[in-house]
Amino acid sequence: MLVPLLLGLVVAATTGELVPRIAMPIPQAIGSYAADVAWENADAVLIATGKGIQRFSLRTQASEQLVKPAPLPDGLPDALVVASDGEALIAVSPLALGGYAMRLSDRKRLSAMRLNLLPLHAPVRGKQACLLAFPMMQKTDEAVWCGTVDKSWLKYEPVHRLTAGQAAFRHAFYFARAGAVALADDDSLYVVTSVEPGVFHYAPDGKLIEILGQSFDELVRPATPELGTRFATDVDGRYRLLLNTQPTIEDLVLTPRGPGIVVRIAEKERTRWELWWPRADGRLVPPTRLGIDRIGPFGHIQCDARGSSLACVGSKPSAKQAADFHVSESSPHLWIFELPK
């Protein structure tokens, strides 16, 4: 059964809550889980799954594989991040320590490489691409590099340096998201990490313009030695006793209202998500709740904004699935919201 694009009205169920105009399961043919989503155009999204990068039509629900989960350079296995500006796509895999870039019009491969970095996030806009990554072989405070999308990422220039240093960043990527980066239409760059408060806004020449939301200290993750010991294998305890004890950064999206941080909040046996609106003047703007109902202590979402439309992917498990980490992400869903202006 097709889901029309105009399904439902966007109304506030409660103050500051967005109800999705589309909420639908992702066909199992695309993949048994959904790791990330990016808008290609108004009618199609790109979804990263275990079956590679899939184009999914919102009108027909037809899917098409764009990037195979094959070893580099022929594809990209275990892609967990995908980004697109409608002209090109970038996908990265921290598990494969590599990335893949493609021109969408003719599917020409622009780059495909392994890195001496742990890639965590990567946006693309026009000819510009950036990479949030952890340098594994050297001690440095560099965390974000930018360059031309069709050039080797190894030649990208550093833009953002961590105020908290590398030690904190090394700890951060054990969590679901160590941060996120986004490129705006004016080629400026926004950076948020889970080891330092604030969203850092850079001009195209790399000059820092402003820092937004420096009061969001609760999003900074403290170092926990038990991550590498007790919680390395105790997944249930990692969530209940660690990840779920404070709000967590999931993603960063650029909206008509400005940058928004997608924040994960766990309460008892439920998980919810909000958009937090960082400002340079320190003023606290009430968050906007996303109407995604998720039971259980686990679960994450990833989102992408295109104009006033926000697409998010995650899982909506049954009560039985929600209690088991190993199957809790096996009910992939797609949500589309209309954002406030």
XYZ file of C-alpha atoms in Angstrom:
341
model
C 0.000 0.000 0.000
C 1.464 3.363 -1.005
C 1.918 6.117 1.539
C 0.994 9.468 -0.052
C 3.323 12.382 0.558
C 0.560 14.476 2.052
C -0.488 11.872 4.577
C -1.702 13.640 7.694
C -1.365 17.197 8.910
C 1.572 18.472 10.921
C 0.046 19.524 14.213
C 1.362 19.828 17.719
C 0.089 16.969 19.853
C 1.583 18.785 22.787
C 3.369 22.119 22.996
C 6.543 21.963 20.917
C 5.944 18.475 19.470
C 6.051 17.580 15.785
C 3.856 14.781 14.487
C 5.339 13.055 11.406
C 3.426 13.436 8.159
C 4.924 10.114 7.084
C 5.685 7.254 9.481
C 6.328 3.951 7.780
C 8.303 0.726 8.064
C 11.230 0.450 5.675
C 10.854 -2.569 3.363
C 13.054 -5.496 4.371
C 14.295 -5.630 0.761
C 16.267 -2.454 1.515
C 17.840 -3.875 4.646
C 17.112 -5.284 8.083
C 18.261 -2.060 9.760
C 18.655 1.606 8.816
C 21.865 3.339 9.892
C 21.473 6.795 8.296
C 19.410 8.821 5.834
C 20.022 11.707 3.430
C 17.721 13.630 1.094
C 18.494 13.252 -2.611
C 15.550 15.363 -3.731
C 12.010 16.163 -2.616
C 10.774 12.706 -3.615
C 13.646 10.400 -2.694
C 15.972 9.664 0.206
C 19.192 7.672 0.424
C 19.345 5.118 3.231
C 22.462 3.374 4.576
C 21.739 -0.265 5.430
C 23.558 -3.571 5.608
C 22.816 -3.885 1.884
C 24.727 -0.731 1.002
C 23.356 2.686 0.075
C 19.803 2.464 -1.234
C 17.742 5.097 -3.046
C 14.141 4.976 -1.777
C 11.249 6.682 -3.546
C 8.692 8.246 -1.222
C 6.056 8.168 -3.964
C 6.358 4.580 -5.181
C 8.343 2.945 -2.363
C 10.656 1.503 -5.026
C 14.285 1.071 -4.039
C 17.536 0.985 -5.993
C 21.012 0.092 -4.785
C 23.551 2.856 -5.486
C 26.583 1.649 -3.513
C 27.199 -2.059 -2.981
C 28.401 -3.400 0.397
C 31.492 -4.671 -1.425
C 35.134 -4.127 -0.416
C 36.706 -0.831 -1.429
C 37.060 0.523 -4.082
C 34.126 -1.311 -5.698
C 31.730 -0.436 -2.885
C 31.700 0.209 0.845
C 30.963 -2.472 3.443
C 29.215 -1.572 6.699
C 28.316 1.985 5.659
C 26.918 3.742 8.733
C 26.805 7.322 7.408
C 25.443 8.745 4.155
C 25.198 12.378 3.025
C 24.028 14.025 -0.180
C 23.331 17.426 -1.706
C 21.350 15.942 -4.599
C 24.362 16.006 -6.912
C 26.753 13.689 -5.083
C 26.702 11.264 -2.194
C 29.291 10.451 0.430
C 29.242 7.362 2.611
C 31.676 6.427 5.371
C 32.273 3.316 7.415
C 34.113 3.411 10.748
C 34.176 -0.403 10.648
C 35.875 -0.521 7.238
C 37.985 2.592 7.996
C 37.047 4.097 4.664
C 34.702 6.127 2.561
C 33.081 6.305 -0.852
C 31.907 9.270 -2.944
C 29.721 9.115 -6.052
C 28.228 11.543 -8.574
C 24.537 10.722 -8.690
C 23.725 11.756 -12.262
C 25.856 9.022 -13.872
C 26.978 7.038 -10.795
C 30.600 7.906 -11.448
C 32.813 7.060 -8.513
C 34.549 10.219 -7.328
C 36.689 8.642 -4.629
C 36.964 5.426 -2.642
C 39.683 4.930 -0.075
C 40.853 3.536 3.193
C 42.030 6.027 5.784
C 44.394 6.192 8.719
C 41.470 7.848 10.482
C 38.334 6.495 12.099
C 35.644 8.259 9.978
C 32.572 9.279 11.978
C 30.566 11.751 9.858
C 30.830 13.446 6.454
C 28.670 16.120 4.754
C 28.850 17.251 1.119
C 27.675 20.481 -0.508
C 28.590 21.410 -4.081
C 32.297 20.786 -4.577
C 32.981 20.860 -0.843
C 33.099 17.859 1.491
C 34.214 17.516 5.101
C 35.119 14.649 7.387
C 34.716 14.267 11.152
C 37.187 11.592 12.181
C 39.451 10.336 14.920
C 43.185 10.179 14.051
C 44.332 6.765 15.238
C 48.035 6.897 14.474
C 48.953 10.324 15.837
C 48.197 12.571 18.777
C 46.497 15.703 17.533
C 43.554 17.908 18.405
C 42.394 17.959 14.764
C 38.911 16.522 14.328
C 37.360 17.942 11.115
C 38.995 18.237 7.687
C 37.558 19.737 4.484
C 38.407 19.646 0.790
C 37.063 18.984 -2.696
C 34.667 16.071 -2.972
C 36.477 14.423 -5.902
C 39.950 14.649 -4.336
C 41.711 12.347 -1.917
C 40.526 12.857 1.657
C 44.139 12.429 2.725
C 44.792 15.885 1.241
C 41.984 17.640 3.116
C 42.906 20.581 5.325
C 42.052 20.648 9.060
C 39.318 23.106 10.042
C 38.123 22.246 13.551
C 40.438 21.504 16.461
C 39.064 20.108 19.697
C 39.169 22.395 22.705
C 38.969 19.269 24.889
C 41.930 17.540 23.233
C 42.349 14.104 21.719
C 42.059 12.073 24.925
C 38.431 13.057 25.386
C 37.678 12.440 21.704
C 39.195 8.948 21.863
C 36.714 8.170 24.606
C 33.781 9.774 22.782
C 33.571 7.525 19.745
C 32.740 4.541 21.940
C 29.352 6.181 22.251
C 26.718 6.098 19.539
C 27.785 9.467 18.138
C 30.955 11.411 18.850
C 29.570 14.409 16.988
C 28.266 15.597 13.638
C 29.083 18.138 10.944
C 26.925 19.979 8.398
C 27.646 22.204 5.390
C 25.310 25.139 4.706
C 24.260 26.561 1.342
C 26.756 29.409 1.811
C 29.578 26.826 2.203
C 29.969 27.579 5.900
C 30.521 24.646 8.260
C 28.838 23.689 11.529
C 30.518 21.269 13.955
C 29.258 19.707 17.188
C 31.041 17.050 19.247
C 30.183 15.217 22.451
C 33.391 16.332 24.186
C 32.953 20.123 24.125
C 29.878 22.343 24.535
C 28.595 24.344 21.605
C 28.124 24.265 17.848
C 31.144 25.778 16.101
C 30.349 27.798 12.961
C 33.163 28.302 10.420
C 33.333 30.486 7.310
C 34.319 28.871 3.975
C 37.902 30.058 4.530
C 38.057 28.199 7.851
C 37.722 31.254 10.087
C 35.579 30.752 13.198
C 32.445 32.901 12.941
C 30.691 32.080 16.226
C 29.993 29.388 18.786
C 26.334 28.587 19.363
C 24.812 26.865 22.381
C 27.796 26.984 24.705
C 25.376 26.539 27.605
C 24.552 22.962 26.520
C 26.955 21.414 29.009
C 24.675 18.430 29.601
C 25.521 17.151 26.107
C 29.210 16.750 26.986
C 30.103 13.165 27.846
C 32.434 12.638 30.832
C 35.254 10.109 30.486
C 34.356 6.697 31.905
C 37.131 4.087 32.205
C 34.494 1.359 32.531
C 33.664 1.739 28.830
C 36.715 -0.320 27.940
C 36.202 -2.851 30.712
C 32.837 -3.571 32.262
C 30.638 -1.976 29.607
C 32.642 -3.282 26.651
C 30.602 -6.491 26.716
C 27.698 -5.533 28.990
C 25.538 -3.795 26.386
C 22.447 -3.675 28.585
C 24.409 -2.047 31.399
C 26.125 0.319 28.993
C 22.746 1.765 28.050
C 20.894 1.627 31.347
C 23.771 2.752 33.583
C 25.745 4.989 31.231
C 24.276 6.115 27.909
C 20.800 6.716 29.296
C 21.897 8.847 32.248
C 22.074 12.102 30.269
C 20.994 13.614 26.932
C 23.128 12.481 23.995
C 23.959 14.105 20.648
C 22.592 12.045 17.762
C 22.907 14.388 14.781
C 23.103 17.974 13.543
C 20.652 19.350 10.962
C 20.384 22.722 9.240
C 16.819 24.038 9.149
C 14.998 27.269 8.176
C 15.207 28.117 11.884
C 18.974 27.579 12.022
C 21.069 24.622 13.141
C 19.339 22.050 15.309
C 20.954 19.349 17.432
C 19.103 16.033 17.386
C 19.205 14.941 21.043
C 18.420 11.494 22.438
C 16.755 11.316 25.881
C 16.010 8.048 27.694
C 13.418 7.921 30.462
C 12.668 4.658 32.268
C 11.751 2.199 29.504
C 11.211 4.723 26.721
C 13.443 6.750 24.433
C 12.520 10.049 22.806
C 14.196 12.683 20.650
C 14.221 16.462 20.594
C 15.638 19.243 18.445
C 17.689 21.671 20.529
C 18.193 25.147 19.085
C 21.654 26.562 19.939
C 22.108 30.334 19.968
C 25.155 32.560 20.133
C 23.614 34.851 22.770
C 23.141 31.965 25.202
C 19.357 32.324 25.269
C 17.599 29.009 25.865
C 15.005 28.258 23.196
C 12.432 25.585 24.132
C 13.291 22.297 22.399
C 11.047 20.778 19.767
C 10.041 17.207 20.458
C 9.962 14.734 17.573
C 6.886 12.517 17.648
C 8.736 9.200 17.492
C 7.429 6.680 19.992
C 10.125 4.171 20.944
C 9.933 1.665 23.783
C 12.906 0.025 25.492
C 16.265 1.337 26.731
C 18.017 1.096 23.353
C 17.628 2.858 20.046
C 19.075 5.711 18.020
C 17.952 7.806 15.070
C 19.785 9.705 12.346
C 18.245 12.604 10.457
C 18.705 14.946 7.526
C 16.934 18.204 6.676
C 16.051 19.548 3.240
C 14.429 22.947 3.505
C 11.542 22.526 5.928
C 11.433 18.725 5.588
C 13.186 16.503 8.107
C 13.784 12.808 7.412
C 14.800 10.433 10.210
C 15.497 6.701 10.300
C 15.641 4.330 13.228
C 13.817 1.306 14.551
C 10.386 0.873 16.080
C 10.523 -2.537 17.764
C 7.771 -4.528 19.370
C 7.809 -4.953 23.147
C 9.573 -8.296 22.794
C 12.182 -6.941 20.369
C 12.767 -3.802 22.429
C 14.050 -5.798 25.395
C 16.815 -7.491 23.372
C 19.625 -5.333 22.037
C 20.482 -7.866 19.312
C 17.087 -7.546 17.603
C 15.903 -4.124 18.783
C 17.134 -2.412 15.593
C 15.635 -4.953 13.191
C 12.375 -3.034 12.623
C 13.643 -0.109 10.507
C 11.336 2.873 10.120
C 11.308 6.174 8.252
C 9.730 9.358 9.605
C 9.205 12.634 7.696
C 8.421 15.871 9.571
C 7.698 19.454 8.583
C 9.944 21.772 10.578
C 9.014 25.073 12.246
C 10.103 28.220 10.464
